[in-house]
Amino acid sequence: FSSILYTTCNPSDRNLTILLWHWPFRHSFSLKGDVCWDLYQIPYCKLVDQRSFYPTADVVVFHNRELIDGSQRLPTHLPRPQGQRWAWMSLESPNNNGNLRRFGNLFNMTISYRRDADITVPYGELLPVETEEHLVEDRRVNKSSLVCWVVSKYRSHYKRSRVYKELSATVPIKVYGRWTNTPLSSADLLPTISRCYFYLAFENSVSKDYITEKLWYNAYQAGAVPVVLGPSINHYKAVAPEHSFIHVDKFASIKDLGTYLQQLAGDKKRYNEYFNWKKHWKVKVYSDWRERICKTCLHYSRLPQQHVYSDLHAWVNTNNGQP
Ligand SMILES: *[C@@H]1O[C@H](CO)[C@@H](O)[C@H](O)[C@H]1NC(C)=O
Ligand SMILES: *[C@@H]1O[C@H](CO)[C@@H](O)[C@H](O)[C@H]1NC(C)=O
Ligand SMILES: *[C@@H]1O[C@H](CO)[C@@H](O)[C@H](O)[C@H]1NC(C)=O
């Protein structure tokens, strides 16, 4: 794992125009002023949502959800301006992206959490800290629960549900969320998790690079050691320091995992080693669509001259969960 420092490289001194065709989930935000610069210090990047910019936009961004639910359509009846790129954008796992077979040969680029997308917009990432932080002496202070989990959607066929059931036969697990009728308000979420030694950052879908705020926010920000289930260990290692999480796949059995957690919680030195990464890294969680879309300008000059996703469905559904 190493962080890549992006330098702004849009060598042309003209402003790129990025047109957001419709807002994700119908929730719009202000685009007043020079948003990409004012909020994120990304220069030469004009983000707009008025469709009258279509003829001059360099990139038109389409959020997938509204395309597949039929509430929005691609402007395939309009001639596409020379050089304009259409971007397909989604942060969902493949099984929530619907059937994309009818979207072949339309999109020139992808905006997704996938590391191999044209524009990678992860749920979170680690940034180097400027000055070494004073490390807390013992992270176990204030902790009262061994393992915690927050789950709103429990589906018995999810891999994570099976692992939860097996694990709860070995160690006590405190469960919060809608499933158990113990929802946590956003203000209570991190303080609650911070009282747990371990947090089950279990993804609902096991797919390539699909690592969500369950790791970045719920676990890392709260100061609980994440027990992760999702893509393979290598996917996690590519984006997170090795000794910062515990991957379910590392254990021969879920019982072994439970035993490991119990021993670790009782061992001050070994438990605290799981926080050593905080000396060098701080977590950045992404939540604003504007920031994600502005990022297009940072990488624009590195896009292939000419490219079309001839089979978007295959690209989206590729390599699920594989290393
Ligand atoms: C780019 O946009 C900024 C902010 O709106 C503006 O001040 C500047 O004049 C524009 N530059 C060019 C070359 O159009
Ligand atoms: C423990 O809780 C106290 C009171 O809420 C807080 O001030 C302190 O920073 C916490 N310590 C750790 C290590 O989280
Ligand atoms: C974008 O895709 C369209 C549709 O296949 C294609 O005609 C166009 O040449 C592509 N543009 C770029 C810049 O790749």
CSV table of C-alpha atoms and ligand atoms in Angstrom, one decimal:
chain,number,residue,atom,x,y,z
A,1,PHE,CA,0.0,0.0,0.0
A,2,SER,CA,1.3,3.4,-0.9
A,3,SER,CA,-0.6,6.6,-1.5
A,4,ILE,CA,-0.4,8.3,-4.8
A,5,LEU,CA,-0.1,12.1,-4.7
A,6,TYR,CA,-2.0,13.6,-7.5
A,7,THR,CA,-0.7,16.7,-9.1
A,8,THR,CA,-3.2,18.8,-10.9
A,9,CYS,CA,-2.5,18.4,-14.6
A,10,ASN,CA,-4.8,20.0,-17.0
A,11,PRO,CA,-2.2,21.5,-19.2
A,12,SER,CA,-4.6,23.4,-21.3
A,13,ASP,CA,-5.4,26.8,-19.8
A,14,ARG,CA,-9.0,26.5,-20.8
A,15,ASN,CA,-11.7,25.5,-18.4
A,16,LEU,CA,-13.2,22.1,-18.9
A,17,THR,CA,-16.9,21.9,-18.7
A,18,ILE,CA,-18.4,18.9,-16.9
A,19,LEU,CA,-22.1,18.6,-17.3
A,20,LEU,CA,-24.0,16.6,-14.7
A,21,TRP,CA,-27.0,15.4,-16.6
A,22,HIS,CA,-29.1,14.6,-13.5
A,23,TRP,CA,-28.3,14.5,-9.8
A,24,PRO,CA,-27.7,11.2,-8.1
A,25,PHE,CA,-30.8,10.1,-6.2
A,26,ARG,CA,-32.5,13.5,-7.1
A,27,HIS,CA,-30.6,15.3,-4.5
A,28,SER,CA,-29.0,18.4,-5.8
A,29,PHE,CA,-26.3,20.7,-4.4
A,30,SER,CA,-25.3,24.3,-5.1
A,31,LEU,CA,-23.0,24.8,-8.0
A,32,LYS,CA,-22.7,28.6,-7.4
A,33,GLY,CA,-19.3,30.2,-8.0
A,34,ASP,CA,-16.3,28.1,-9.1
A,35,VAL,CA,-17.3,25.1,-7.1
A,36,CYS,CA,-14.4,22.8,-7.9
A,37,TRP,CA,-11.9,25.5,-7.1
A,38,ASP,CA,-13.6,27.0,-4.1
A,39,LEU,CA,-14.4,23.7,-2.3
A,40,TYR,CA,-11.6,21.4,-3.6
A,41,GLN,CA,-8.9,23.6,-5.1
A,42,ILE,CA,-9.3,21.9,-8.5
A,43,PRO,CA,-8.6,24.5,-11.1
A,44,TYR,CA,-10.0,25.0,-14.7
A,45,CYS,CA,-13.0,22.9,-14.0
A,46,LYS,CA,-16.5,24.2,-14.6
A,47,LEU,CA,-19.1,21.9,-13.1
A,48,VAL,CA,-22.7,22.6,-14.4
A,49,ASP,CA,-26.1,20.9,-14.3
A,50,GLN,CA,-28.0,22.9,-16.9
A,51,ARG,CA,-28.5,20.9,-20.0
A,52,SER,CA,-28.1,24.0,-22.2
A,53,PHE,CA,-24.4,23.3,-21.8
A,54,TYR,CA,-24.7,20.1,-23.7
A,55,PRO,CA,-23.3,21.4,-27.0
A,56,THR,CA,-20.1,22.7,-25.3
A,57,ALA,CA,-19.6,20.2,-22.5
A,58,ASP,CA,-16.3,18.2,-22.6
A,59,VAL,CA,-17.8,15.5,-20.4
A,60,VAL,CA,-21.4,14.6,-19.7
A,61,VAL,CA,-21.9,12.6,-16.5
A,62,PHE,CA,-24.7,10.2,-16.1
A,63,HIS,CA,-25.5,8.6,-12.7
A,64,ASN,CA,-26.5,5.0,-13.3
A,65,ARG,CA,-29.4,4.7,-10.8
A,66,GLU,CA,-31.8,7.0,-12.6
A,67,LEU,CA,-30.9,5.4,-16.0
A,68,ILE,CA,-31.8,1.9,-14.9
A,69,ASP,CA,-35.0,3.0,-13.0
A,70,GLY,CA,-36.1,4.7,-16.1
A,71,SER,CA,-36.5,8.2,-14.5
A,72,GLN,CA,-33.8,9.6,-16.8
A,73,ARG,CA,-32.8,8.9,-20.3
A,74,LEU,CA,-29.6,9.3,-22.3
A,75,PRO,CA,-29.8,12.0,-24.9
A,76,THR,CA,-29.2,9.6,-27.7
A,77,HIS,CA,-31.5,11.6,-30.0
A,78,LEU,CA,-29.0,14.6,-29.8
A,79,PRO,CA,-25.9,14.6,-32.0
A,80,ARG,CA,-22.9,14.1,-29.9
A,81,PRO,CA,-20.5,17.1,-30.1
A,82,GLN,CA,-17.1,16.3,-31.5
A,83,GLY,CA,-14.7,15.1,-28.7
A,84,GLN,CA,-17.4,15.0,-26.0
A,85,ARG,CA,-17.1,12.1,-23.6
A,86,TRP,CA,-20.0,10.5,-21.8
A,87,ALA,CA,-19.2,9.2,-18.4
A,88,TRP,CA,-21.1,6.4,-16.6
A,89,MET,CA,-21.0,7.0,-12.9
A,90,SER,CA,-22.0,4.6,-10.0
A,91,LEU,CA,-20.8,3.8,-6.5
A,92,GLU,CA,-23.0,0.7,-6.3
A,93,SER,CA,-21.7,-2.8,-6.3
A,94,PRO,CA,-22.4,-4.8,-9.5
A,95,ASN,CA,-25.5,-6.5,-8.3
A,96,ASN,CA,-27.1,-3.2,-7.6
A,97,ASN,CA,-26.3,-1.6,-11.0
A,98,GLY,CA,-29.0,-3.5,-12.8
A,99,ASN,CA,-28.9,-4.8,-16.3
A,100,LEU,CA,-26.5,-2.7,-18.4
A,101,ARG,CA,-26.6,-4.6,-21.6
A,102,ARG,CA,-28.4,-1.9,-23.4
A,103,PHE,CA,-25.7,0.6,-22.6
A,104,GLY,CA,-23.0,-0.9,-24.8
A,105,ASN,CA,-21.1,1.4,-27.2
A,106,LEU,CA,-22.3,4.6,-25.5
A,107,PHE,CA,-20.0,5.6,-22.7
A,108,ASN,CA,-16.4,6.7,-23.1
A,109,MET,CA,-15.4,6.6,-19.5
A,110,THR,CA,-16.4,5.3,-16.1
A,111,ILE,CA,-16.5,7.0,-12.7
A,112,SER,CA,-16.6,4.4,-10.0
A,113,TYR,CA,-14.9,3.2,-6.8
A,114,ARG,CA,-13.0,0.6,-9.0
A,115,ARG,CA,-9.3,1.2,-9.2
A,116,ASP,CA,-9.4,0.4,-12.9
A,117,ALA,CA,-12.1,3.0,-13.6
A,118,ASP,CA,-11.1,6.1,-15.6
A,119,ILE,CA,-11.9,8.2,-12.6
A,120,THR,CA,-11.6,6.4,-9.3
A,121,VAL,CA,-13.8,7.8,-6.6
A,122,PRO,CA,-13.3,5.6,-3.5
A,123,TYR,CA,-15.5,5.8,-0.5
A,124,GLY,CA,-12.4,6.8,1.4
A,125,GLU,CA,-8.7,6.8,1.3
A,126,LEU,CA,-5.7,7.5,3.5
A,127,LEU,CA,-3.6,10.6,3.2
A,128,PRO,CA,-0.2,11.1,4.7
A,129,VAL,CA,-0.2,13.2,7.9
A,130,GLU,CA,2.0,16.2,7.9
A,131,THR,CA,3.1,16.1,11.4
A,132,GLU,CA,3.4,12.9,13.4
A,133,GLU,CA,0.5,12.7,15.8
A,134,HIS,CA,0.8,12.0,19.4
A,135,LEU,CA,-0.3,8.4,19.7
A,136,VAL,CA,-2.9,7.4,22.3
A,137,GLU,CA,-1.2,5.2,24.8
A,138,ASP,CA,-3.8,2.5,25.1
A,139,ARG,CA,-6.6,2.3,22.6
A,140,ARG,CA,-8.5,-0.1,24.8
A,141,VAL,CA,-9.5,2.5,27.3
A,142,ASN,CA,-13.3,3.1,27.3
A,143,LYS,CA,-14.0,-0.1,25.4
A,144,SER,CA,-16.8,-2.2,26.7
A,145,SER,CA,-17.9,-4.5,23.9
A,146,LEU,CA,-15.7,-7.0,22.1
A,147,VAL,CA,-17.3,-7.0,18.7
A,148,CYS,CA,-19.9,-4.7,17.2
A,149,TRP,CA,-21.9,-4.7,14.0
A,150,VAL,CA,-24.3,-2.2,12.5
A,151,VAL,CA,-26.6,-3.7,10.0
A,152,SER,CA,-29.8,-2.4,8.4
A,153,LYS,CA,-30.4,-5.0,5.8
A,154,TYR,CA,-30.0,-8.6,6.9
A,155,ARG,CA,-30.3,-11.1,4.2
A,156,SER,CA,-29.6,-14.7,5.2
A,157,HIS,CA,-28.1,-15.5,1.8
A,158,TYR,CA,-25.4,-12.8,2.1
A,159,LYS,CA,-22.0,-14.2,2.9
A,160,ARG,CA,-21.7,-11.8,5.7
A,161,SER,CA,-24.8,-13.2,7.5
A,162,ARG,CA,-23.3,-16.7,7.5
A,163,VAL,CA,-20.1,-15.4,8.9
A,164,TYR,CA,-21.9,-13.3,11.5
A,165,LYS,CA,-23.9,-16.4,12.7
A,166,GLU,CA,-20.8,-18.5,13.0
A,167,LEU,CA,-18.8,-15.9,14.7
A,168,SER,CA,-21.6,-15.1,17.2
A,169,ALA,CA,-21.5,-18.7,18.3
A,170,THR,CA,-17.9,-18.1,19.4
A,171,VAL,CA,-17.8,-14.5,20.7
A,172,PRO,CA,-20.4,-12.0,21.9
A,173,ILE,CA,-21.4,-9.6,19.1
A,174,LYS,CA,-23.4,-6.4,19.9
A,175,VAL,CA,-25.6,-5.7,16.9
A,176,TYR,CA,-27.1,-2.3,16.2
A,177,GLY,CA,-29.2,-1.0,13.3
A,178,ARG,CA,-32.6,-1.4,11.7
A,179,TRP,CA,-32.4,-5.2,11.6
A,180,THR,CA,-32.4,-5.5,15.3
A,181,ASN,CA,-34.6,-2.5,15.8
A,182,THR,CA,-31.8,-0.6,17.5
A,183,PRO,CA,-31.0,2.1,14.9
A,184,LEU,CA,-28.2,4.5,15.7
A,185,SER,CA,-28.5,8.2,14.9
A,186,SER,CA,-25.6,9.6,12.9
A,187,ALA,CA,-24.5,11.4,16.0
A,188,ASP,CA,-24.4,8.2,18.0
A,189,LEU,CA,-22.7,6.0,15.4
A,190,LEU,CA,-19.1,6.8,16.0
A,191,PRO,CA,-19.2,7.1,19.8
A,192,THR,CA,-21.0,3.8,20.0
A,193,ILE,CA,-18.5,2.0,17.7
A,194,SER,CA,-15.6,3.6,19.6
A,195,ARG,CA,-16.5,1.6,22.6
A,196,CYS,CA,-15.9,-1.7,20.7
A,197,TYR,CA,-12.6,-3.4,20.3
A,198,PHE,CA,-13.6,-4.7,16.9
A,199,TYR,CA,-16.1,-3.6,14.2
A,200,LEU,CA,-17.5,-5.9,11.6
A,201,ALA,CA,-16.9,-3.9,8.4
A,202,PHE,CA,-18.8,-6.5,6.4
A,203,GLU,CA,-19.7,-5.5,2.9
A,204,ASN,CA,-23.1,-6.7,1.6
A,205,SER,CA,-21.6,-7.6,-1.7
A,206,VAL,CA,-18.3,-9.3,-2.4
A,207,SER,CA,-17.0,-7.5,-5.4
A,208,LYS,CA,-13.8,-6.2,-6.9
A,209,ASP,CA,-12.6,-3.1,-5.0
A,210,TYR,CA,-15.9,-2.7,-3.3
A,211,ILE,CA,-14.8,-1.2,0.1
A,212,THR,CA,-17.2,1.2,1.6
A,213,GLU,CA,-17.6,3.7,4.4
A,214,LYS,CA,-18.0,0.7,6.7
A,215,LEU,CA,-14.2,0.5,6.7
A,216,TRP,CA,-13.2,4.2,6.2
A,217,TYR,CA,-15.8,5.8,8.4
A,218,ASN,CA,-17.5,3.3,10.8
A,219,ALA,CA,-14.3,1.5,11.8
A,220,TYR,CA,-11.3,3.7,11.2
A,221,GLN,CA,-12.9,7.0,12.2
A,222,ALA,CA,-14.4,5.4,15.3
A,223,GLY,CA,-11.1,3.8,16.4
A,224,ALA,CA,-12.3,0.2,16.4
A,225,VAL,CA,-10.2,-2.4,14.6
A,226,PRO,CA,-12.1,-3.4,11.4
A,227,VAL,CA,-12.8,-7.1,10.8
A,228,VAL,CA,-13.3,-7.1,7.0
A,229,LEU,CA,-15.3,-9.2,4.7
A,230,GLY,CA,-15.6,-8.1,1.1
A,231,PRO,CA,-13.1,-8.4,-1.8
A,232,SER,CA,-9.9,-10.4,-1.3
A,233,ILE,CA,-7.1,-9.5,1.1
A,234,ASN,CA,-5.1,-8.1,-1.9
A,235,HIS,CA,-7.8,-5.6,-2.6
A,236,TYR,CA,-7.7,-4.3,0.9
A,237,LYS,CA,-3.9,-4.3,1.0
A,238,ALA,CA,-3.9,-2.1,-2.1
A,239,VAL,CA,-5.7,0.7,-0.3
A,240,ALA,CA,-5.1,0.2,3.4
A,241,PRO,CA,-2.0,-0.5,5.5
A,242,GLU,CA,-1.5,-4.2,6.2
A,243,HIS,CA,-1.7,-4.1,10.0
A,244,SER,CA,-4.8,-2.0,10.2
A,245,PHE,CA,-7.5,-4.5,9.5
A,246,ILE,CA,-8.3,-8.2,10.1
A,247,HIS,CA,-9.5,-10.1,7.0
A,248,VAL,CA,-11.9,-12.9,7.5
A,249,ASP,CA,-10.2,-15.0,4.8
A,250,LYS,CA,-7.0,-15.2,6.8
A,251,PHE,CA,-8.5,-17.7,9.2
A,252,ALA,CA,-9.0,-21.4,8.6
A,253,SER,CA,-12.3,-21.2,10.4
A,254,ILE,CA,-14.6,-18.5,11.8
A,255,LYS,CA,-14.0,-20.1,15.2
A,256,ASP,CA,-10.3,-19.4,14.8
A,257,LEU,CA,-11.2,-15.8,14.0
A,258,GLY,CA,-13.2,-15.5,17.2
A,259,THR,CA,-10.4,-17.0,19.3
A,260,TYR,CA,-8.0,-14.5,17.7
A,261,LEU,CA,-10.2,-11.5,18.5
A,262,GLN,CA,-10.6,-12.6,22.1
A,263,GLN,CA,-6.8,-13.0,22.5
A,264,LEU,CA,-6.0,-9.8,20.8
A,265,ALA,CA,-8.4,-7.8,23.0
A,266,GLY,CA,-6.6,-9.1,26.1
A,267,ASP,CA,-3.2,-8.2,24.8
A,268,LYS,CA,-2.4,-4.5,25.1
A,269,LYS,CA,0.7,-4.5,23.0
A,270,ARG,CA,-0.7,-6.5,20.1
A,271,TYR,CA,-4.0,-4.8,20.1
A,272,ASN,CA,-2.5,-1.3,19.9
A,273,GLU,CA,-0.2,-2.3,17.1
A,274,TYR,CA,-3.3,-2.2,14.9
A,275,PHE,CA,-3.3,1.5,15.3
A,276,ASN,CA,0.4,2.2,14.4
A,277,TRP,CA,-0.7,3.3,10.9
A,278,LYS,CA,-2.2,6.4,12.5
A,279,LYS,CA,1.3,7.8,12.9
A,280,HIS,CA,1.5,8.2,9.2
A,281,TRP,CA,-1.9,8.3,7.8
A,282,LYS,CA,-5.2,10.0,8.2
A,283,VAL,CA,-8.5,9.0,6.8
A,284,LYS,CA,-10.4,11.0,4.3
A,285,VAL,CA,-14.0,10.0,3.7
A,286,TYR,CA,-15.7,11.1,0.5
A,287,SER,CA,-19.3,11.9,0.6
A,288,ASP,CA,-20.0,14.8,-1.7
A,289,TRP,CA,-20.8,14.1,-5.3
A,290,ARG,CA,-19.4,17.5,-6.4
A,291,GLU,CA,-16.0,16.5,-5.2
A,292,ARG,CA,-16.2,13.2,-7.0
A,293,ILE,CA,-17.2,14.8,-10.3
A,294,CYS,CA,-14.7,17.6,-10.0
A,295,LYS,CA,-12.0,14.9,-9.8
A,296,THR,CA,-12.7,14.3,-13.5
A,297,CYS,CA,-10.8,17.4,-14.4
A,298,LEU,CA,-7.7,16.2,-12.5
A,299,HIS,CA,-7.5,13.2,-14.6
A,300,TYR,CA,-8.9,14.4,-17.9
A,301,SER,CA,-5.7,14.8,-19.7
A,302,ARG,CA,-4.8,11.2,-18.9
A,303,LEU,CA,-7.9,9.8,-20.5
A,304,PRO,CA,-7.4,7.7,-23.7
A,305,GLN,CA,-7.9,9.8,-26.8
A,306,GLN,CA,-10.6,7.6,-28.1
A,307,HIS,CA,-12.4,5.0,-26.1
A,308,VAL,CA,-15.8,3.5,-25.8
A,309,TYR,CA,-17.1,0.8,-23.4
A,310,SER,CA,-18.4,-1.6,-26.0
A,311,ASP,CA,-19.8,-3.9,-23.3
A,312,LEU,CA,-20.4,-1.9,-20.1
A,313,HIS,CA,-22.3,-4.8,-18.5
A,314,ALA,CA,-19.3,-7.0,-18.8
A,315,TRP,CA,-16.9,-4.4,-17.5
A,316,VAL,CA,-19.1,-3.7,-14.4
A,317,ASN,CA,-19.5,-7.3,-13.7
A,318,THR,CA,-16.0,-8.3,-14.2
A,319,ASN,CA,-13.8,-10.2,-11.7
A,320,ASN,CA,-16.2,-10.2,-8.8
A,321,GLY,CA,-14.3,-10.6,-5.6
A,322,GLN,CA,-11.3,-12.0,-7.3
A,323,PRO,CA,-7.8,-10.9,-6.5
B,1,LIG,C1,-12.1,29.8,-16.1
B,1,LIG,O1,-13.1,29.9,-15.1
B,1,LIG,C2,-12.7,30.9,-14.2
B,1,LIG,C3,-13.7,30.8,-13.0
B,1,LIG,O2,-15.0,30.9,-13.6
B,1,LIG,C4,-12.6,32.2,-14.8
B,1,LIG,O3,-12.3,33.2,-13.9
B,1,LIG,C5,-11.6,32.2,-15.9
B,1,LIG,O4,-11.5,33.4,-16.6
B,1,LIG,C6,-11.8,31.0,-16.9
B,1,LIG,N1,-10.7,30.9,-17.8
B,1,LIG,C7,-10.8,30.7,-19.1
B,1,LIG,C8,-9.5,30.6,-19.8
B,1,LIG,O5,-11.9,30.7,-19.6
B,2,LIG,C1,-12.2,7.8,26.8
B,2,LIG,O1,-13.4,8.6,27.1
B,2,LIG,C2,-13.1,9.9,27.6
B,2,LIG,C3,-14.4,10.5,28.0
B,2,LIG,O2,-15.4,10.4,27.0
B,2,LIG,C4,-12.4,10.7,26.5
B,2,LIG,O3,-12.1,12.0,27.0
B,2,LIG,C5,-11.1,10.0,26.2
B,2,LIG,O4,-10.4,10.7,25.1
B,2,LIG,C6,-11.4,8.5,25.8
B,2,LIG,N1,-10.1,7.8,25.6
B,2,LIG,C7,-9.8,7.1,24.5
B,2,LIG,C8,-8.5,6.5,24.4
B,2,LIG,O5,-10.6,7.0,23.5
B,3,LIG,C1,-17.3,8.3,-27.4
B,3,LIG,O1,-18.2,7.2,-27.7
B,3,LIG,C2,-18.9,7.5,-28.9
B,3,LIG,C3,-20.0,6.4,-29.1
B,3,LIG,O2,-19.4,5.2,-29.3
B,3,LIG,C4,-17.9,7.6,-30.1
B,3,LIG,O3,-18.6,7.8,-31.3
B,3,LIG,C5,-16.9,8.7,-29.8
B,3,LIG,O4,-15.9,8.7,-30.8
B,3,LIG,C6,-16.3,8.5,-28.4
B,3,LIG,N1,-15.5,9.6,-28.1
B,3,LIG,C7,-14.3,9.6,-27.5
B,3,LIG,C8,-13.6,10.9,-27.2
B,3,LIG,O5,-13.7,8.5,-27.2
